[in-house]
Short mmCIF file of C-alpha atoms and ligand atoms in Angstrom, two decimals:
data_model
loop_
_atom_site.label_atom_id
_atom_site.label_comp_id
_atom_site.label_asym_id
_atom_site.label_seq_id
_atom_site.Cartn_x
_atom_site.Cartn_y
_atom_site.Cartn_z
CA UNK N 16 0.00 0.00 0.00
CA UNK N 17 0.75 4.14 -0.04
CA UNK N 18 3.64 5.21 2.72
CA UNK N 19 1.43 6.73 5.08
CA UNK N 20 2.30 9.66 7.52
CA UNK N 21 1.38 7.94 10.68
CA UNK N 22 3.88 6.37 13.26
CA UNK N 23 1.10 3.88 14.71
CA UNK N 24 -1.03 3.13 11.83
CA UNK N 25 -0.70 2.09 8.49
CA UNK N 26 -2.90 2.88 6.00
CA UNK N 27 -3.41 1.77 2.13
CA UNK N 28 -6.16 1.53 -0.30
CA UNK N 29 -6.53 -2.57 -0.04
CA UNK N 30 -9.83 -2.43 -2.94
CA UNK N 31 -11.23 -0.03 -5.09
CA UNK N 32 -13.50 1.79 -2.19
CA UNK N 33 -12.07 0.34 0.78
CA UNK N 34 -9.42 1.90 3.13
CA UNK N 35 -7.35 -0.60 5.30
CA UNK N 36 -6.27 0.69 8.72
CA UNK N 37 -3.89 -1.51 9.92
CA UNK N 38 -3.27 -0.38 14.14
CA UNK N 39 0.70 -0.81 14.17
CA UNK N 40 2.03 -1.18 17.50
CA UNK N 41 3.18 -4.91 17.78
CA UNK N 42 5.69 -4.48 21.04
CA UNK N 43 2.60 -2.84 22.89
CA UNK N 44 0.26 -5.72 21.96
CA UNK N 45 -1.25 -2.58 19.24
CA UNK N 46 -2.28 -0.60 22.89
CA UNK N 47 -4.27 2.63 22.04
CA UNK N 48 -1.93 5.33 23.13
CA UNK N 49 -3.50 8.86 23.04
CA UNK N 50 -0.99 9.52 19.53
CA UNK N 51 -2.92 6.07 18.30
CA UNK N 52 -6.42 7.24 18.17
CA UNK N 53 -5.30 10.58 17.16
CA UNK N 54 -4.23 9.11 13.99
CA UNK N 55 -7.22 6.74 13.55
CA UNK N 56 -9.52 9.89 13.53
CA UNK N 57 -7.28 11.98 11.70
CA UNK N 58 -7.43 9.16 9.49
CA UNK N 59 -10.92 8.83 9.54
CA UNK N 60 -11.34 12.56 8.87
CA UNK N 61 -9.66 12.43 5.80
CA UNK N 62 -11.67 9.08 4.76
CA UNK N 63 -15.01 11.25 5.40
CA UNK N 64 -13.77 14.01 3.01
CA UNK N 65 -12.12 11.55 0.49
CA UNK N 66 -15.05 10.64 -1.94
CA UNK N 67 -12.70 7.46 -3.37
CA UNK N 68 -13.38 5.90 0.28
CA UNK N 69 -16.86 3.90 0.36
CA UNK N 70 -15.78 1.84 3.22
CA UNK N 71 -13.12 1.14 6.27
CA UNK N 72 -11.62 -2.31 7.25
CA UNK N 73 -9.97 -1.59 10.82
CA UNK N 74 -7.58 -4.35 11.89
CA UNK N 75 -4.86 -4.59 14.20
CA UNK N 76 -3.10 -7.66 11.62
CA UNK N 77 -2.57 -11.38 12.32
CA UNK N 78 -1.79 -11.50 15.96
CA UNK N 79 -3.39 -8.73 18.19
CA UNK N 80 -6.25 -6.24 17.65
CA UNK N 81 -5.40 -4.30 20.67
CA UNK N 82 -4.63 -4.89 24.22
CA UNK N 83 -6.30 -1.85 25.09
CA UNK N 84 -5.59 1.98 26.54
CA UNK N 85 -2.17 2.37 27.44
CA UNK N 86 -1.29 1.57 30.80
CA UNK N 87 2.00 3.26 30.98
CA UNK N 88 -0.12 6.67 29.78
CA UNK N 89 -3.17 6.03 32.37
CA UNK N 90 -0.33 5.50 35.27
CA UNK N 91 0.38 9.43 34.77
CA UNK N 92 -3.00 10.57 35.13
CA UNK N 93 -4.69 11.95 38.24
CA UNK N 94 -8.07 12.92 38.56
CA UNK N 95 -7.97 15.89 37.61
CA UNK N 96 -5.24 15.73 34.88
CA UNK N 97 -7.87 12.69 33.29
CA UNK N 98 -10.86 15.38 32.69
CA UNK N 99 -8.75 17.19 30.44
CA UNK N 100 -7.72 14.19 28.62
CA UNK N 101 -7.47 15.08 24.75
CA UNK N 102 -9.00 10.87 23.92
CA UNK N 103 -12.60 11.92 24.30
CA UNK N 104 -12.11 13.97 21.51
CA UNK N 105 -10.48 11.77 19.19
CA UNK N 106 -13.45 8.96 20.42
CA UNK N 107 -15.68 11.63 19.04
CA UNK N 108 -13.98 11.46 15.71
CA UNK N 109 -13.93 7.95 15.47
CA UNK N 110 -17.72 7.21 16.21
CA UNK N 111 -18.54 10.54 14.05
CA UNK N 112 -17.21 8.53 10.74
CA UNK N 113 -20.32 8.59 8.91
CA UNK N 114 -18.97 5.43 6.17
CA UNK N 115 -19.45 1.85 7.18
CA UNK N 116 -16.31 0.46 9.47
CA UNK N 117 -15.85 -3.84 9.42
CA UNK N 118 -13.50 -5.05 12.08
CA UNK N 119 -11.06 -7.81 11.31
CA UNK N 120 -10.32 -8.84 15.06
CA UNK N 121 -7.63 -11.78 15.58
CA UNK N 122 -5.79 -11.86 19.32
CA UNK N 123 -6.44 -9.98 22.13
CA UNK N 124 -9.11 -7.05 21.60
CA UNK N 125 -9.19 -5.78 25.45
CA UNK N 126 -10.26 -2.62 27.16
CA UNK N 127 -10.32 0.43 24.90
CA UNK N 128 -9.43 -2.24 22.08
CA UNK N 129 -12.96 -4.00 22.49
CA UNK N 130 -13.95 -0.59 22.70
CA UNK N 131 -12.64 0.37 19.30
CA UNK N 132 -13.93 -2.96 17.61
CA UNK N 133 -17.44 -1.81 18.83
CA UNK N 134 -17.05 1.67 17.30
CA UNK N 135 -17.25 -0.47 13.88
CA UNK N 136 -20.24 -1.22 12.56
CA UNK N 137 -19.86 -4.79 11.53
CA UNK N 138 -17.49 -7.40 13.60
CA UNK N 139 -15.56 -9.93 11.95
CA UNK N 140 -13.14 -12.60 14.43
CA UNK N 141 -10.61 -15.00 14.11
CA UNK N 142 -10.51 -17.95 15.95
CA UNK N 143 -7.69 -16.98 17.77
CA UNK N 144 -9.70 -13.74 18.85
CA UNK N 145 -10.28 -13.01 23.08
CA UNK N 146 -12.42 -10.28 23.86
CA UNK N 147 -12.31 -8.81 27.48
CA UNK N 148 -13.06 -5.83 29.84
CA UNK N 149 -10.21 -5.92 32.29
CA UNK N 150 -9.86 -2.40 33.44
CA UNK N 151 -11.35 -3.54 36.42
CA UNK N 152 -8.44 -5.14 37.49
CA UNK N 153 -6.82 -1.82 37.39
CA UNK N 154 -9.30 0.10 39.33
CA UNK N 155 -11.12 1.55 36.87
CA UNK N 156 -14.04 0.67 34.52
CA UNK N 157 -14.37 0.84 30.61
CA UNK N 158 -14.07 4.76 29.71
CA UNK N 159 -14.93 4.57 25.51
CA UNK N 160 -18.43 3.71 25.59
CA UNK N 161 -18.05 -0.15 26.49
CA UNK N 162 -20.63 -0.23 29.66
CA UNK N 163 -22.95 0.85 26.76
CA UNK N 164 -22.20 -0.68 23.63
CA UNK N 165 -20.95 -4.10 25.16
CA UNK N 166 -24.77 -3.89 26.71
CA UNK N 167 -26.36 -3.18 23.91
CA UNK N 168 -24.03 -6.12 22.13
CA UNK N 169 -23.94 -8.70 24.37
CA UNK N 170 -27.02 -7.79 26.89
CA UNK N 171 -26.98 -7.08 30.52
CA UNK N 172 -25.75 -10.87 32.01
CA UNK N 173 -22.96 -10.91 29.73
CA UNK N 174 -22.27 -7.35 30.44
CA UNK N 175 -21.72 -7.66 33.61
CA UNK N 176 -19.95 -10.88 33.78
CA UNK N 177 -17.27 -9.18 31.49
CA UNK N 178 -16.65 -5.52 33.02
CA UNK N 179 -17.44 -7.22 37.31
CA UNK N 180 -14.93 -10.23 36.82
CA UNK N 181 -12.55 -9.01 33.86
CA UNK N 182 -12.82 -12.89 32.51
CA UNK N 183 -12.63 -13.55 28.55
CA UNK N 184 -14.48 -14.55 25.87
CA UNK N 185 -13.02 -16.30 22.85
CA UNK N 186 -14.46 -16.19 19.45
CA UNK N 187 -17.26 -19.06 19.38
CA UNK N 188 -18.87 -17.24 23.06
CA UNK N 189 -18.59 -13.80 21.22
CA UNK N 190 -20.52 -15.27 18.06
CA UNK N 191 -23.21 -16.89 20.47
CA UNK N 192 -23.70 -13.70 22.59
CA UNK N 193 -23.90 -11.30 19.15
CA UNK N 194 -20.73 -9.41 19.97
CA UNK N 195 -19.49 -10.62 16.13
CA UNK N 196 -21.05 -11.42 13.20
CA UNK N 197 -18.96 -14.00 11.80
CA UNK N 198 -16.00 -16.02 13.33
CA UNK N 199 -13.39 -17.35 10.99
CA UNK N 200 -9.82 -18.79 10.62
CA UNK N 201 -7.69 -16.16 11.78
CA UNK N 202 -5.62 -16.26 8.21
CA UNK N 203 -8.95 -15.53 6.60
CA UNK N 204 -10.47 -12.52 8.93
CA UNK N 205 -9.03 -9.75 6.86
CA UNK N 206 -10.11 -10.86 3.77
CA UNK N 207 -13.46 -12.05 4.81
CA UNK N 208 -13.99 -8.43 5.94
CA UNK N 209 -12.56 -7.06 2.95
CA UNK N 210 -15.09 -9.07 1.01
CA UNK N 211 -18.03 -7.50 3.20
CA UNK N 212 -16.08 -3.91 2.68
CA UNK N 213 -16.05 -5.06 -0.99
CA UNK N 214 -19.75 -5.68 -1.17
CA UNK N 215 -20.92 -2.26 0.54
CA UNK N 216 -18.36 -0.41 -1.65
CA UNK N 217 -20.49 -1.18 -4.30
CA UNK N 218 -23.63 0.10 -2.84
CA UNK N 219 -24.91 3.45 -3.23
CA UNK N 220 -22.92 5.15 -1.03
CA UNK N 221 -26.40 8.02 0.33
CA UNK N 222 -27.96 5.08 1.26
CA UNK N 223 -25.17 3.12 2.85
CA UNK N 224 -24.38 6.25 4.80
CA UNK N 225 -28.12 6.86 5.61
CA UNK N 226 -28.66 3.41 6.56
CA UNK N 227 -25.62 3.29 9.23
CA UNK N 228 -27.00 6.07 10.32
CA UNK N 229 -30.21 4.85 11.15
CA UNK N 230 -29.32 1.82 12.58
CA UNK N 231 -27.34 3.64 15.16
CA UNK N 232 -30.31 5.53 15.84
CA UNK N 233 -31.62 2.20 17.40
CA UNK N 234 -29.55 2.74 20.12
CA UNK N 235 -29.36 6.34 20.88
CA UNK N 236 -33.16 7.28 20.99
CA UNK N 237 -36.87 6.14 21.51
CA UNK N 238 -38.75 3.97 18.71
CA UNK N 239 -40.94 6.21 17.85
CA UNK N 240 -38.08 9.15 17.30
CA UNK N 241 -36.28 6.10 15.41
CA UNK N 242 -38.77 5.37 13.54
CA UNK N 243 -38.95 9.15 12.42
CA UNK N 244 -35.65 9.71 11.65
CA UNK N 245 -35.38 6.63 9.61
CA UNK N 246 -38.67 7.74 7.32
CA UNK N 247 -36.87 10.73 6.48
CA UNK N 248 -33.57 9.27 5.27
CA UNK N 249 -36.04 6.70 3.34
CA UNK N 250 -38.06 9.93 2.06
CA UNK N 251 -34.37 11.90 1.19
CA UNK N 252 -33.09 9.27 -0.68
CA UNK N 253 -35.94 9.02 -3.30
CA UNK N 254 -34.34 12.64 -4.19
CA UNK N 255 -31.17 10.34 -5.19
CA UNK N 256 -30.10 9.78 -8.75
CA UNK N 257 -28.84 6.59 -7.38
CA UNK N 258 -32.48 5.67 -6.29
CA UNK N 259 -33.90 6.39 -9.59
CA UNK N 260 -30.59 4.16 -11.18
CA UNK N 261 -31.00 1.24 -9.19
CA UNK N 262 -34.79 1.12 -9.52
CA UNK N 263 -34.62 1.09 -13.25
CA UNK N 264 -31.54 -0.98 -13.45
CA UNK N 265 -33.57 -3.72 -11.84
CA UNK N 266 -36.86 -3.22 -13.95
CA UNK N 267 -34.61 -3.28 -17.28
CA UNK N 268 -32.65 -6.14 -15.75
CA UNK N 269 -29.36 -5.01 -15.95
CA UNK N 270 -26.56 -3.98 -13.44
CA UNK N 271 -26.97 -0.09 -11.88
CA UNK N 272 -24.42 2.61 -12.32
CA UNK N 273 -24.29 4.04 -9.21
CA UNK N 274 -22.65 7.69 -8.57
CA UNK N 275 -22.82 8.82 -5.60
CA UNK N 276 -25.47 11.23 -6.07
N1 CO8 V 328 -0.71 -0.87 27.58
C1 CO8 V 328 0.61 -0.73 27.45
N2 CO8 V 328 1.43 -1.74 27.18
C2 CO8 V 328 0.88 -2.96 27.01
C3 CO8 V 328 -0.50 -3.17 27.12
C4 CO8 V 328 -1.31 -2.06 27.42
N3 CO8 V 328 -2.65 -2.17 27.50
N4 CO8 V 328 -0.74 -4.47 26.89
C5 CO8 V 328 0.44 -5.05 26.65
N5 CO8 V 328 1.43 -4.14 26.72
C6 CO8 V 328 2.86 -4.34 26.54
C7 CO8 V 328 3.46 -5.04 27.74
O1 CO8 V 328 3.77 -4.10 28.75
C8 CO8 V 328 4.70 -5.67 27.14
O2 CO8 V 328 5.71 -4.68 27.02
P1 CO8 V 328 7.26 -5.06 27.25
O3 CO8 V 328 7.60 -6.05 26.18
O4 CO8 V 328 7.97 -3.75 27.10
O5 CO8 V 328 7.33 -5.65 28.62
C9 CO8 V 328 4.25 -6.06 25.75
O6 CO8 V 328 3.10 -5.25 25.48
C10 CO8 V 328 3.86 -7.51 25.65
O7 CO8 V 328 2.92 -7.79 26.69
P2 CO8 V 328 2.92 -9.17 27.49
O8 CO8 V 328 4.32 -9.62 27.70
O9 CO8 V 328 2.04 -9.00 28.68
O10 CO8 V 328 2.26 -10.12 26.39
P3 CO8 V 328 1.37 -11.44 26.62
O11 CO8 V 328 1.15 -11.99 25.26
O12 CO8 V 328 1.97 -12.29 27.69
O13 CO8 V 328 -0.04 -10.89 27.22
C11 CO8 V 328 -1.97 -9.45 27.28
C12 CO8 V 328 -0.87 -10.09 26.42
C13 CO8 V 328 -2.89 -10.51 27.87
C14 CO8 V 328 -2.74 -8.54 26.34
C15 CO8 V 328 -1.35 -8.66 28.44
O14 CO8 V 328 -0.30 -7.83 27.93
C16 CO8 V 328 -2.33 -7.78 29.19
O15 CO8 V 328 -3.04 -8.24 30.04
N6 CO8 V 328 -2.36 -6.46 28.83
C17 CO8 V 328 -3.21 -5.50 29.50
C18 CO8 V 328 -4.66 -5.68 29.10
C19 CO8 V 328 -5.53 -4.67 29.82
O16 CO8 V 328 -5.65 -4.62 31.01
N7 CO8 V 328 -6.16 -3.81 29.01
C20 CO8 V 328 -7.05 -2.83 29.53
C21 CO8 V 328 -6.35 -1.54 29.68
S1 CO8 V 328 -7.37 -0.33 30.48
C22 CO8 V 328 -8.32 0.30 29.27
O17 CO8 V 328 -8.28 -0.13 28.15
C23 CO8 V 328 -9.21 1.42 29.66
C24 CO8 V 328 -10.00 1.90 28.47
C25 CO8 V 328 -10.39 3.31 28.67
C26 CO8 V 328 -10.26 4.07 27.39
C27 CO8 V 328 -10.66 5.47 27.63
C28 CO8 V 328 -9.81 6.43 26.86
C29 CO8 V 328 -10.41 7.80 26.93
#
């Protein structure tokens, strides 16, 4: 792929469409230092803006997704030094992406790690794949949104079992408790979620983004306020060229050009 500015990432163009982000820390076990998810949403930033981007394949490579935050970093922080903590922000970046993200999650994803797998929106595991909220080991409790999303995942019971005891789940228990979509051999995981990236790549990207966006919705508001916002993304997009392109593609029975608009 391109030589990429970034000291802890790696990025490159894997498919027509599809942005690889490869987290590139291997003697920290790929932990999520506060220059790490600076450059995943600075990353992400310029994905949003970048047209040629339809989708994001986050990864962490073959043997680790991430161990979680660093715990060299947290040991400096105080109380009061923590509130003014510049990760927040980048957290906002991340889960502001408005394109589809698909996880290819081999080896440890811990912490702020199983944090950042559940910022994407589709999971995709290895085998070799151990998912865990440990910080309470350390005294502290998930900070990036896992007591919520990991809830919302996994349900309460499993919640709790995770963040109370700090115990891990391999691949098969994350499949059976909805936490992933799909486990696989771990030599397989990135390209089985390039293939997905692949397939929504393809789609018309209004609608892709509209539709993320309204599943999300599911989790942030009422049914009936869901259920409103998603009638006016459906309503918006019959404004779409693409709309009007795939309907007749499939009446004339042949494949749609899709632009983007
Ligand atoms: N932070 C910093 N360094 C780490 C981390 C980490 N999370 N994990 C591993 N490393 C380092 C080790 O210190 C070691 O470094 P060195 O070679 O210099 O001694 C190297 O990576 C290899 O680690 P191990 O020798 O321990 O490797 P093993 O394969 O034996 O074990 C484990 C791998 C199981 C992943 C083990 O390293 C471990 O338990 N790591 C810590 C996991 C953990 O507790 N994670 C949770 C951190 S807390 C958190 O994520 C809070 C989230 C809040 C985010 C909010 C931000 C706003």
């Amino acid at each position: 792929g391109a030589e990429t500015p970034f000291a802890d990432i790696r990025i490159d163009m894997v498919r027509p469409g599809v942005l690889r982000l490869t987290i590139d820390r291997p003697k920290a076990r790929n932990a999520l230092r506060t220059q790490t998810l600076r450059e995943i949403a600075e990353a992400l930033d310029a994905a949003a803006r970048d047209a040629d981007v339809r989708c994001v394949v986050l990864t962490g490579g073959p043997k680790v997704f991430a161990a979680g935050a660093d715990i060299g970093e947290l040991a400096a922080h105080d109380a009061t030094s923590i509130l003014d903590d510049a990760r927040p922000g980048h957290w906002k970046a991340i889960r502001s992406f408005p394109k589809p993200i698909v996880a290819a999650i081999n080896g440890y994803c811990l912490g702020g790690g199983n944090e950042l797998a559940m910022h994407a929106d589709i999971l995709i595991a290895g085998t070799t794949a151990v998912f865990g909220q440990p910080e309470v080991n350390l005294g502290i409790i998930p900070g990036a949104g896992g007591t919520q999303r990991l809830t919302h995942a996994v349900g309460k019971s499993n919640a709790m079992l995770m963040a109370l005891t700090g115990a891990f789940i391999d691949a098969q228990t994350a499949l059976a408790q909805g936490l992933v979509s799909e486990v696989t051999q771990p030599e397989l995981t990135e390209d089985r979620a390039i293939t997905i990236a692949e397939t929504i790549a393809a789609k018309p990207p209004l609608a892709v983004r509209m539709a993320k966006e309204a599943v999300l919705k599911a989790h942030e508001v009422g049914l009936e306020q869901g259920l409103h916002a998603e009638r006016r993304a459906f309503c918006q997009l019959f404004a779409t060229e693409d709309k009007r392109e795939g309907v007749s593609a499939f009446l004339e029975k042949r494949r749609p050009a899709f632009t983007g608009r």
